Amino acid sequence: MTSPEPDDAPAVPPTGQRMSSRQLGRSTAIMASGTLVSRVLGLVRGAMLVAAVGLTGAAADAYDLANKLPNTLYALLAAGVLNSALVPQIVRAFQQPNGKRIVDRILTIGATASVVAGVAFTVAAPIMVRLYSSHWSSDQLALATGLAYWIIPQLTFYGLYTLLGEILNARGQFGPFMWSPVLSNLISIAGFAAYIAMFGRIGDPPPPLAMSAWTPERIAVLGSVATIGIAAQALILIIPLVRGGYRWQWRWRGERGELTTLRTVVTWALAAVGVEQLGVLLTTRVMAAADTFAQGSHAVVAGNAAYFNAMMIYIVPHSLVTVSLLTALFTSMARAQARGDTPGLIMEISRGARLTGVFAIWASATLVTIGPLAVRVLVPTASAASVDATTPVLQTLALGLVPLGLMVLVKRVLFVLEDARSIFLVQIPMTITWIAVAYGARLLVDPQWWTVGVAAGLVASNVVAVVLRTSTLRRRLGRLDGRRIGTVYGRSAIAVLPAIVLGVLLMRLVPSTAQLSGWDGLMVAAGAGLGIVAAMGLVYGIGLKLLHVQELDQVLSPVKRLVRRVR
């Protein structure tokens, strides 16, 4: 992709003013629609993966560990850095006469690092598998390693996806970044369907692991499916970049010092992610140990694969609404900071906190209430025993939707302020909290609850993050409209109480998981789940209206736009 543009050509319209509610709603709707389709397809993909390798058992956990490696390495090397550090820097660069050259350098350096990291860690696959597992058999290690050779190359394409996507976001082209995962999921669904047609389903309950059945061809098909999808997800973003007027030039060098700030932010952010991934490593070993216990006792216990599937469900409401809102506000906050508008920045922080809180309080209460139905419907190929083992993990994670949204918001504000050092310092007590709760559970409760302990530790760490990072923001910016935010949260908490009571009463009428077997049971679970969600949402909405929580209309704006699009 060569560029006919001169070095000083502007790459995006300059700053613009504070994003209006209409603009926020439109941008959020575009992203939410892409996220909704992607998440629905992702759940279909997850159900087919469970059909292929199971929700619990040795093969499922071997695949999950192999699949975790590129995600973990990407987080360690780039994810938090690229997702949060790049947008403010790119927005600022786009305001400078030489902005395109700076963005070209960022893309050149980042793409090269992604390729090098992908190759290096693929070669190191056996070491990585042993590092994250705990007391696994040689057959399970061999399977995980074979899959890792095919899956770890995703690291390269995750890096390219984020680099290209954040340039699009900084230019105000929000849609492609959120819609391209749809392509990845479609490819994965087709690939897993082909795998099942070739090699069959895993069985229920999963049989003991026999490496003689896992031929190189079988491992190659299963391992390459997702990697091909991630590659397509990244490379398709080239099209909207080119159509939007951006042409990348390969650039290593520029003016002295023009990337100094970015280098400083990235260094602290990498250190923070490194501390976080230490927590991922140690908590994964707790879950892997639970899996080892399950194999020895022939019990159905939630291990790392169950945790992954619970996380996939738990993250849906956060991704659908909270992330879409915060992505649009992130660019707006970066622009406010770039033009020195501190009051405008505080207003955007307040708006983000209030909007995400109104939604997350309801989403948390609803997901905890219908947890068994959510797992049954969204992982339809899982056995009743696996559903029962996974449900407490999901419900525990769901308790943390509110602190998760606030944690992401405050973290992004700190990146806007180029204060990655504070992010690093806060990450230390966060990780200590997560590890302490997880290992405390391992010491004090039965193995069937170890993965639930990991989930509880994650929730506690996010609470710690909100408290400490908010204190940092107060020192930097002064008052943060806390009274207004607290009022909205208090009224929302009151409004959700009758919704919870109604949901619990309705759940008493729903058959047990064991009675919801087969397609008939799946339909009953889906109908009951949707009905309870709708009833709780209606009661919550009425409560918010009666308590005069005006943010309800803004939260519903993207939903209304999606409904109009469907019509």
Coordinates of C-alpha atoms in Angstrom, one line a residue:
M1 CA 0.0 0.0 0.0
T2 CA 2.0 3.0 -1.2
S3 CA 0.8 6.5 -0.8
P4 CA 0.6 9.3 -3.4
E5 CA 0.0 11.8 -0.5
P6 CA 2.7 14.2 0.7
D7 CA 4.1 13.8 4.2
D8 CA 2.1 16.7 5.5
A9 CA -1.3 15.7 4.1
P10 CA -3.9 15.6 6.9
A11 CA -5.1 12.0 7.5
V12 CA -8.3 12.9 9.2
P13 CA -10.5 15.9 9.9
P14 CA -9.1 17.8 12.9
T15 CA -10.7 17.7 16.4
G16 CA -14.3 18.6 16.3
Q17 CA -16.4 19.6 19.3
R18 CA -17.9 17.4 22.1
M19 CA -19.8 14.5 20.7
S20 CA -23.5 15.2 20.8
S21 CA -25.9 12.6 22.2
R22 CA -27.2 12.0 18.7
Q23 CA -23.7 11.4 17.4
L24 CA -22.9 9.2 20.3
G25 CA -26.0 7.2 19.7
R26 CA -25.3 6.8 16.0
S27 CA -21.7 5.8 16.6
T28 CA -22.7 3.4 19.4
A29 CA -25.5 1.9 17.2
I30 CA -23.0 1.2 14.4
M31 CA -20.6 -0.5 16.7
A32 CA -23.2 -2.2 18.7
S33 CA -24.8 -3.7 15.6
G34 CA -21.5 -5.1 14.5
T35 CA -20.8 -6.4 18.0
L36 CA -24.2 -7.9 18.3
V37 CA -23.9 -9.9 15.0
S38 CA -20.3 -10.9 15.9
R39 CA -21.3 -12.0 19.4
V40 CA -24.3 -14.0 18.1
L41 CA -22.0 -15.7 15.6
G42 CA -19.4 -16.1 18.2
L43 CA -21.8 -18.0 20.4
V44 CA -22.7 -20.2 17.5
R45 CA -19.0 -20.8 16.9
G46 CA -18.5 -21.6 20.6
A47 CA -21.4 -24.1 20.5
M48 CA -19.8 -25.9 17.5
L49 CA -16.4 -25.9 19.3
V50 CA -18.0 -27.5 22.3
A51 CA -19.5 -30.1 20.0
A52 CA -16.1 -30.7 18.6
V53 CA -14.0 -30.9 21.8
G54 CA -16.5 -30.6 24.7
L55 CA -17.1 -28.0 27.5
T56 CA -15.2 -30.0 30.1
G57 CA -12.6 -32.7 29.9
A58 CA -9.0 -33.2 28.7
A59 CA -9.4 -32.3 25.0
A60 CA -11.5 -29.2 25.8
D61 CA -9.0 -27.9 28.2
A62 CA -6.0 -28.7 25.9
Y63 CA -7.7 -26.7 23.1
D64 CA -8.6 -23.9 25.4
L65 CA -5.0 -23.6 26.7
A66 CA -3.6 -23.5 23.1
N67 CA -6.2 -20.9 22.2
K68 CA -5.4 -18.9 25.3
L69 CA -1.8 -18.5 24.3
P70 CA -2.1 -16.1 21.4
N71 CA -4.7 -14.1 23.3
T72 CA -2.5 -13.9 26.4
L73 CA 0.7 -13.1 24.4
Y74 CA -1.2 -10.5 22.4
A75 CA -2.4 -8.9 25.7
L76 CA 1.1 -9.1 27.0
L77 CA 2.8 -7.6 24.0
A78 CA 0.2 -5.3 22.5
A79 CA -3.5 -5.4 23.3
G80 CA -3.9 -3.0 26.2
V81 CA -1.2 -0.9 24.7
L82 CA -2.6 -0.7 21.2
N83 CA -6.2 -0.5 22.2
S84 CA -5.8 2.3 24.7
A85 CA -2.5 4.0 24.0
L86 CA -2.7 4.5 20.3
V87 CA -5.9 6.4 19.9
P88 CA -4.9 9.5 21.8
Q89 CA -1.5 9.5 20.1
I90 CA -3.1 9.1 16.6
V91 CA -5.7 11.7 17.3
R92 CA -3.0 14.1 18.3
A93 CA -0.8 13.2 15.3
F94 CA -3.7 13.8 12.9
Q95 CA -3.8 17.4 14.2
Q96 CA -0.2 18.0 13.2
P97 CA 1.0 18.9 9.7
N98 CA 3.3 15.8 9.6
G99 CA 0.6 13.6 11.2
K100 CA 0.4 11.1 8.4
R101 CA 4.1 10.3 8.6
I102 CA 3.8 9.7 12.4
V103 CA 0.9 7.3 11.8
D104 CA 2.8 5.5 9.0
R105 CA 5.7 5.0 11.5
I106 CA 3.4 3.6 14.2
L107 CA 1.9 1.2 11.7
T108 CA 5.3 0.1 10.3
I109 CA 6.9 -0.5 13.7
G110 CA 3.8 -2.2 15.1
A111 CA 3.2 -4.5 12.1
T112 CA 6.9 -5.6 12.1
A113 CA 6.7 -6.3 15.8
S114 CA 3.5 -8.3 15.4
V115 CA 5.1 -10.5 12.7
V116 CA 8.3 -11.1 14.7
A117 CA 6.4 -11.9 17.8
G118 CA 4.1 -14.4 16.0
V119 CA 7.1 -16.3 14.6
A120 CA 9.1 -16.3 17.8
F121 CA 6.3 -17.5 20.1
T122 CA 5.1 -20.2 17.6
V123 CA 8.6 -21.7 17.8
A124 CA 8.4 -21.6 21.6
A125 CA 5.0 -23.3 21.7
P126 CA 6.1 -26.4 23.8
I127 CA 7.6 -24.1 26.5
M128 CA 4.4 -21.9 26.6
V129 CA 2.1 -25.0 27.0
R130 CA 4.1 -26.4 29.9
L131 CA 4.2 -23.0 31.5
Y132 CA 0.4 -22.6 31.6
S133 CA -0.5 -26.2 32.4
S134 CA -0.4 -28.0 35.8
H135 CA 0.3 -31.7 36.3
W136 CA -1.1 -32.6 32.9
S137 CA -0.5 -36.0 31.3
S138 CA 2.0 -36.4 28.4
D139 CA -0.9 -37.0 26.0
Q140 CA -2.7 -33.8 27.0
L141 CA 0.5 -31.8 26.7
A142 CA 1.2 -33.2 23.3
L143 CA -2.3 -32.3 22.1
A144 CA -2.1 -28.8 23.4
T145 CA 1.3 -28.3 21.9
G146 CA 0.2 -29.6 18.5
L147 CA -2.8 -27.2 18.5
A148 CA -0.6 -24.3 19.7
Y149 CA 1.6 -24.6 16.7
W150 CA -1.4 -23.8 14.5
I151 CA -3.1 -21.3 16.8
I152 CA -0.3 -19.1 18.1
P153 CA 0.3 -17.4 14.6
Q154 CA -3.0 -15.6 15.4
L155 CA -0.8 -13.3 17.4
T156 CA 0.5 -11.6 14.3
F157 CA -3.0 -11.0 12.9
Y158 CA -4.4 -9.8 16.2
G159 CA -1.7 -7.1 16.2
L160 CA -2.5 -6.0 12.6
Y161 CA -6.2 -6.0 13.4
T162 CA -5.8 -3.7 16.4
L163 CA -3.3 -1.4 14.6
L164 CA -5.6 -0.9 11.5
G165 CA -8.7 -0.7 13.6
E166 CA -7.4 2.0 15.9
I167 CA -6.4 4.1 13.0
L168 CA -10.0 3.7 11.7
N169 CA -11.4 4.6 15.1
A170 CA -9.2 7.7 15.4
R171 CA -10.5 8.8 11.9
G172 CA -14.1 8.4 13.1
Q173 CA -14.7 5.2 11.0
F174 CA -16.0 3.1 13.9
G175 CA -18.0 0.5 11.9
P176 CA -15.3 -1.7 10.2
F177 CA -13.4 -2.4 13.5
M178 CA -16.6 -3.8 15.1
W179 CA -17.9 -5.6 12.0
S180 CA -14.8 -7.4 10.8
P181 CA -15.0 -10.1 13.5
V182 CA -18.2 -11.2 11.8
L183 CA -16.1 -12.5 9.0
S184 CA -13.8 -14.3 11.4
N185 CA -16.7 -16.1 13.1
L186 CA -18.3 -17.1 9.8
I187 CA -15.0 -18.7 8.7
S188 CA -14.6 -20.4 12.1
I189 CA -18.2 -21.8 12.0
A190 CA -17.6 -23.2 8.5
G191 CA -14.3 -24.7 9.6
F192 CA -15.7 -26.3 12.7
A193 CA -18.6 -27.7 10.7
A194 CA -16.0 -29.2 8.3
Y195 CA -14.1 -30.6 11.2
I196 CA -17.2 -32.3 12.7
A197 CA -18.1 -33.7 9.3
M198 CA -14.7 -35.2 9.0
F199 CA -14.0 -36.4 12.5
G200 CA -17.3 -36.4 14.3
R201 CA -18.4 -34.9 17.7
I202 CA -16.5 -35.4 20.9
G203 CA -19.2 -37.4 22.6
D204 CA -21.1 -36.8 25.9
P205 CA -19.5 -37.3 28.3
P206 CA -16.1 -36.8 26.6
P207 CA -14.1 -40.0 26.3
P208 CA -10.7 -40.4 27.9
L209 CA -8.0 -38.6 25.8
A210 CA -6.3 -41.0 23.4
M211 CA -3.5 -39.5 21.3
S212 CA -3.9 -42.2 18.7
A213 CA -7.2 -40.7 17.6
W214 CA -5.6 -37.2 17.3
T215 CA -3.8 -37.5 14.0
P216 CA -1.8 -34.7 12.5
E217 CA -4.6 -34.0 10.0
R218 CA -7.2 -33.7 12.7
I219 CA -5.0 -31.4 14.8
A220 CA -4.2 -29.3 11.7
V221 CA -7.9 -28.8 10.8
L222 CA -9.0 -28.0 14.3
G223 CA -6.1 -25.7 15.0
S224 CA -6.0 -23.8 11.7
V225 CA -9.7 -22.9 11.6
A226 CA -9.6 -19.9 14.0
T227 CA -6.2 -18.7 12.7
I228 CA -7.6 -18.3 9.2
G229 CA -10.5 -16.4 10.5
I230 CA -8.4 -14.0 12.5
A231 CA -6.2 -13.4 9.5
A232 CA -9.3 -12.5 7.4
Q233 CA -10.6 -10.3 10.2
A234 CA -7.4 -8.2 10.2
L235 CA -6.7 -8.0 6.5
I236 CA -10.2 -6.9 5.5
L237 CA -9.7 -3.7 7.4
I238 CA -7.3 -2.6 4.6
I239 CA -10.3 -2.0 2.4
P240 CA -12.1 0.7 4.5
L241 CA -8.7 2.4 5.2
V242 CA -8.0 2.8 1.5
R243 CA -11.5 3.8 0.7
G244 CA -11.4 6.4 3.5
G245 CA -8.4 8.0 1.9
Y246 CA -5.5 6.6 4.0
R247 CA -2.6 5.1 2.2
W248 CA 0.2 3.5 4.2
Q249 CA 3.8 4.2 3.4
W250 CA 6.6 2.0 4.9
R251 CA 8.5 4.4 7.3
W252 CA 11.0 3.6 9.9
R253 CA 12.4 7.1 10.5
G254 CA 11.0 10.5 11.3
E255 CA 11.8 13.6 13.2
R256 CA 13.8 13.2 16.4
G257 CA 11.6 12.8 19.4
E258 CA 8.2 12.7 17.7
L259 CA 7.4 9.2 19.2
T260 CA 9.0 9.9 22.6
T261 CA 5.6 10.3 24.4
L262 CA 4.2 7.2 22.7
R263 CA 7.3 5.2 23.7
T264 CA 6.9 6.3 27.3
V265 CA 3.2 5.4 27.4
V266 CA 3.8 2.0 25.7
T267 CA 6.7 1.2 28.1
W268 CA 4.5 1.7 31.2
A269 CA 1.5 0.0 29.6
L270 CA 3.6 -3.0 28.7
A271 CA 4.8 -3.3 32.2
A272 CA 1.2 -3.1 33.5
V273 CA 0.0 -5.8 31.0
G274 CA 3.0 -7.9 32.1
V275 CA 1.9 -7.8 35.7
E276 CA -1.7 -8.6 34.6
Q277 CA -0.6 -11.6 32.6
L278 CA 1.3 -13.0 35.6
G279 CA -2.1 -13.2 37.2
V280 CA -3.5 -14.9 34.1
L281 CA -0.7 -17.4 34.2
L282 CA -1.1 -18.3 37.9
T283 CA -4.9 -18.4 37.8
T284 CA -4.9 -20.5 34.7
R285 CA -2.7 -23.0 36.6
V286 CA -5.4 -23.1 39.4
M287 CA -8.1 -23.9 36.8
A288 CA -5.8 -26.5 35.1
A289 CA -5.3 -28.2 38.5
A290 CA -9.1 -28.4 38.8
D291 CA -9.2 -30.2 35.5
T292 CA -6.5 -32.6 36.7
F293 CA -8.6 -33.4 39.8
A294 CA -11.7 -34.0 37.6
Q295 CA -9.8 -36.5 35.4
G296 CA -8.7 -38.4 38.5
S297 CA -12.1 -38.5 40.1
H298 CA -14.2 -38.7 36.9
A299 CA -16.3 -35.8 38.2
V300 CA -17.5 -33.0 36.0
V301 CA -15.6 -29.9 37.3
A302 CA -15.3 -26.4 35.7
G303 CA -11.8 -26.0 34.4
N304 CA -10.2 -23.5 32.1
A305 CA -12.4 -24.4 29.2
A306 CA -15.6 -23.8 31.2
Y307 CA -14.1 -20.5 32.4
F308 CA -13.5 -19.5 28.8
N309 CA -17.1 -20.3 27.8
A310 CA -18.5 -18.5 30.9
M311 CA -16.3 -15.5 30.0
M312 CA -17.7 -15.5 26.4
I313 CA -21.2 -15.2 27.7
Y314 CA -20.4 -12.7 30.5
I315 CA -18.6 -10.4 28.1
V316 CA -21.6 -10.2 25.6
P317 CA -23.5 -7.3 27.4
H318 CA -20.2 -5.5 28.1
S319 CA -19.1 -5.7 24.5
L320 CA -22.4 -4.9 23.0
V321 CA -23.2 -1.7 24.9
T322 CA -20.4 -0.7 27.3
V323 CA -17.5 -1.1 24.9
S324 CA -19.4 0.5 22.0
L325 CA -20.2 3.5 24.2
L326 CA -16.7 3.8 25.6
T327 CA -15.1 3.4 22.1
A328 CA -17.0 6.4 20.8
L329 CA -16.4 8.4 23.9
F330 CA -12.7 7.5 23.9
T331 CA -12.1 9.4 20.7
S332 CA -14.2 12.3 22.0
M333 CA -12.2 12.4 25.3
A334 CA -8.9 12.3 23.4
R335 CA -10.0 15.2 21.3
A336 CA -11.1 17.2 24.4
Q337 CA -7.7 16.6 26.1
A338 CA -5.9 17.5 22.9
R339 CA -7.5 20.9 22.8
G340 CA -7.0 21.5 26.5
D341 CA -10.7 21.3 27.4
T342 CA -10.6 19.8 30.9
P343 CA -14.2 20.6 31.8
G344 CA -15.3 18.9 28.5
L345 CA -13.2 15.9 29.4
I346 CA -14.8 15.6 32.8
M347 CA -18.2 15.9 31.2
E348 CA -17.4 13.0 28.9
I349 CA -16.1 10.9 31.8
S350 CA -19.3 11.6 33.8
R351 CA -21.5 10.7 30.8
G352 CA -19.6 7.5 30.2
A353 CA -19.8 6.5 33.9
R354 CA -23.5 7.2 34.1
L355 CA -24.5 5.5 30.8
T356 CA -22.4 2.4 31.4
G357 CA -23.7 2.1 35.0
V358 CA -27.4 2.3 34.1
F359 CA -26.9 -0.6 31.6
A360 CA -24.4 -2.7 33.6
I361 CA -26.5 -2.7 36.8
W362 CA -29.4 -4.3 34.9
A363 CA -27.2 -6.6 32.8
S364 CA -25.4 -7.9 36.0
A365 CA -28.7 -8.6 37.8
T366 CA -30.2 -10.3 34.8
L367 CA -27.3 -12.5 34.0
V368 CA -27.0 -13.7 37.6
T369 CA -30.7 -14.5 37.7
I370 CA -30.9 -16.4 34.4
G371 CA -27.4 -17.9 34.6
P372 CA -28.4 -21.6 34.1
L373 CA -30.6 -20.7 31.1
A374 CA -27.9 -18.6 29.6
V375 CA -25.4 -21.4 29.7
R376 CA -27.9 -24.0 28.4
V377 CA -29.0 -21.8 25.5
L378 CA -25.6 -20.3 24.5
V379 CA -23.7 -23.5 24.9
P380 CA -26.4 -25.8 23.5
T381 CA -24.1 -28.8 22.8
A382 CA -22.9 -29.0 26.5
S383 CA -24.2 -31.8 28.8
A384 CA -26.5 -31.0 31.8
A385 CA -23.6 -31.7 34.2
S386 CA -21.3 -29.3 32.3
V387 CA -23.9 -26.6 32.3
D388 CA -24.3 -27.0 36.1
A389 CA -20.6 -26.8 36.6
T390 CA -20.2 -23.7 34.4
T391 CA -23.2 -21.7 35.7
P392 CA -21.6 -20.6 39.1
V393 CA -18.6 -19.4 37.2
L394 CA -20.8 -17.2 34.9
Q395 CA -22.9 -15.9 37.8
T396 CA -19.8 -14.9 39.7
L397 CA -18.3 -13.1 36.7
A398 CA -21.6 -11.4 36.1
L399 CA -21.4 -9.8 39.6
G400 CA -18.5 -7.8 38.2
L401 CA -20.1 -6.1 35.2
V402 CA -20.4 -2.7 36.9
P403 CA -16.8 -2.5 38.1
L404 CA -15.6 -3.9 34.8
G405 CA -17.3 -1.0 32.9
L406 CA -16.0 1.6 35.2
M407 CA -12.5 0.0 35.2
V408 CA -12.3 0.2 31.4
L409 CA -13.6 3.8 31.4
V410 CA -11.1 5.0 34.0
K411 CA -8.2 3.2 32.4
R412 CA -8.9 4.8 29.0
V413 CA -9.1 8.2 30.6
L414 CA -5.6 7.7 32.1
F415 CA -4.4 6.8 28.6
V416 CA -5.9 10.0 27.3
L417 CA -3.9 11.8 30.0
E418 CA -0.8 9.8 29.0
D419 CA -0.5 8.6 32.5
A420 CA 0.3 4.9 31.9
R421 CA 2.6 4.9 34.9
S422 CA -0.5 5.1 37.2
I423 CA -2.0 2.3 35.2
F424 CA 1.0 0.2 36.0
L425 CA 1.1 1.0 39.7
V426 CA -2.5 0.2 40.1
Q427 CA -2.2 -3.1 38.2
I428 CA 0.1 -4.4 41.0
P429 CA -2.5 -4.5 43.8
M430 CA -5.1 -5.6 41.2
T431 CA -3.1 -8.7 40.3
I432 CA -2.2 -9.4 43.9
T433 CA -5.9 -9.4 44.7
W434 CA -6.8 -11.7 41.9
I435 CA -4.1 -14.2 42.7
A436 CA -4.8 -14.1 46.5
V437 CA -8.5 -14.8 46.0
A438 CA -7.9 -17.6 43.5
Y439 CA -5.3 -19.4 45.6
G440 CA -7.3 -18.8 48.7
A441 CA -10.1 -20.7 47.1
R442 CA -7.7 -23.4 46.1
L443 CA -6.6 -23.8 49.7
L444 CA -10.0 -23.5 51.4
V445 CA -12.7 -25.0 49.2
D446 CA -13.3 -28.2 47.1
P447 CA -11.8 -28.4 43.6
Q448 CA -15.2 -28.0 42.0
W449 CA -15.1 -24.4 43.3
W450 CA -11.6 -23.4 42.3
T451 CA -12.6 -21.9 39.0
V452 CA -15.4 -20.0 40.7
G453 CA -12.6 -18.6 43.0
V454 CA -10.7 -17.4 40.0
A455 CA -13.8 -15.6 38.7
A456 CA -14.4 -14.1 42.2
G457 CA -10.8 -12.9 42.2
L458 CA -11.2 -11.2 38.8
V459 CA -14.3 -9.3 40.1
A460 CA -12.4 -8.2 43.3
S461 CA -9.4 -7.0 41.2
N462 CA -11.7 -4.8 39.1
V463 CA -13.2 -3.3 42.2
V464 CA -9.7 -2.5 43.4
A465 CA -8.9 -0.9 40.1
V466 CA -11.9 1.3 40.1
V467 CA -11.2 2.6 43.6
L468 CA -7.5 3.3 43.0
R469 CA -7.7 4.6 39.5
T470 CA -10.6 7.0 40.4
S471 CA -8.4 8.4 43.2
T472 CA -5.7 9.0 40.6
L473 CA -8.1 10.8 38.3
R474 CA -9.4 13.0 41.2
R475 CA -5.8 14.1 41.9
R476 CA -5.2 14.9 38.2
L477 CA -8.5 16.5 37.3
G478 CA -10.2 17.6 40.5
R479 CA -13.9 16.8 41.1
L480 CA -15.3 14.2 38.7
D481 CA -19.1 15.0 38.9
G482 CA -19.2 12.3 41.6
R483 CA -22.5 13.4 43.2
R484 CA -24.4 13.2 39.9
I485 CA -22.8 9.8 39.1
G486 CA -23.6 8.5 42.6
T487 CA -27.2 9.7 42.3
V488 CA -27.7 7.8 39.0
Y489 CA -26.1 4.6 40.4
G490 CA -28.2 4.8 43.6
R491 CA -31.5 5.2 41.7
S492 CA -30.6 2.5 39.3
A493 CA -29.8 0.1 42.2
I494 CA -33.2 0.9 43.7
A495 CA -34.9 0.4 40.3
V496 CA -33.3 -3.0 39.7
L497 CA -34.5 -4.5 43.1
P498 CA -38.1 -5.3 42.0
A499 CA -36.7 -6.6 38.7
I500 CA -34.5 -9.1 40.6
V501 CA -37.4 -10.2 42.8
L502 CA -39.6 -10.8 39.7
G503 CA -36.7 -12.7 37.9
V504 CA -36.1 -15.0 40.9
L505 CA -39.8 -15.8 41.2
L506 CA -40.1 -16.6 37.5
M507 CA -37.0 -18.8 37.6
R508 CA -38.7 -21.0 40.2
L509 CA -41.2 -21.9 37.4
V510 CA -38.5 -23.0 35.0
P511 CA -37.5 -26.8 34.9
S512 CA -34.1 -27.8 36.1
T513 CA -31.1 -28.1 33.8
A514 CA -31.4 -31.9 33.7
Q515 CA -35.0 -31.5 32.5
L516 CA -34.1 -29.2 29.7
S517 CA -32.3 -31.8 27.5
G518 CA -32.6 -32.1 23.8
W519 CA -33.9 -29.5 21.3
D520 CA -37.3 -29.3 23.1
G521 CA -35.5 -28.4 26.3
L522 CA -33.4 -25.9 24.5
M523 CA -36.4 -24.1 23.1
V524 CA -38.0 -24.1 26.5
A525 CA -34.8 -22.6 28.0
A526 CA -34.6 -20.0 25.3
G527 CA -38.2 -18.9 25.6
A528 CA -38.1 -18.8 29.3
G529 CA -34.8 -16.9 29.3
L530 CA -36.0 -14.3 26.8
G531 CA -39.3 -13.9 28.7
I532 CA -37.5 -13.3 32.0
V533 CA -35.0 -10.9 30.4
A534 CA -37.9 -8.9 28.9
A535 CA -39.9 -8.9 32.2
M536 CA -36.9 -7.7 34.2
G537 CA -36.0 -5.1 31.6
L538 CA -39.6 -3.7 31.6
V539 CA -39.8 -3.5 35.4
Y540 CA -36.3 -1.9 35.5
G541 CA -37.2 0.6 32.8
I542 CA -40.4 1.6 34.6
G543 CA -38.4 2.0 37.8
L544 CA -35.9 4.2 36.1
K545 CA -38.6 6.4 34.6
L546 CA -40.3 6.7 38.0
L547 CA -37.0 7.7 39.5
H548 CA -36.3 10.2 36.7
V549 CA -33.1 8.6 35.5
Q550 CA -32.7 10.4 32.2
E551 CA -29.8 8.3 31.1
L552 CA -32.2 5.5 30.2
D553 CA -33.1 7.2 26.9
Q554 CA -29.5 7.6 25.9
V555 CA -28.7 3.9 26.7
L556 CA -31.8 2.8 24.7
S557 CA -30.9 5.0 21.7
P558 CA -28.6 2.5 20.1
V559 CA -31.2 -0.2 20.6
K560 CA -33.9 1.9 19.0
R561 CA -31.6 2.6 16.0
L562 CA -30.9 -1.2 15.6
V563 CA -34.6 -1.9 15.6
R564 CA -35.2 0.8 12.9
R565 CA -32.4 -0.8 10.9
V566 CA -33.9 -4.2 11.1
R567 CA -37.3 -2.8 10.0

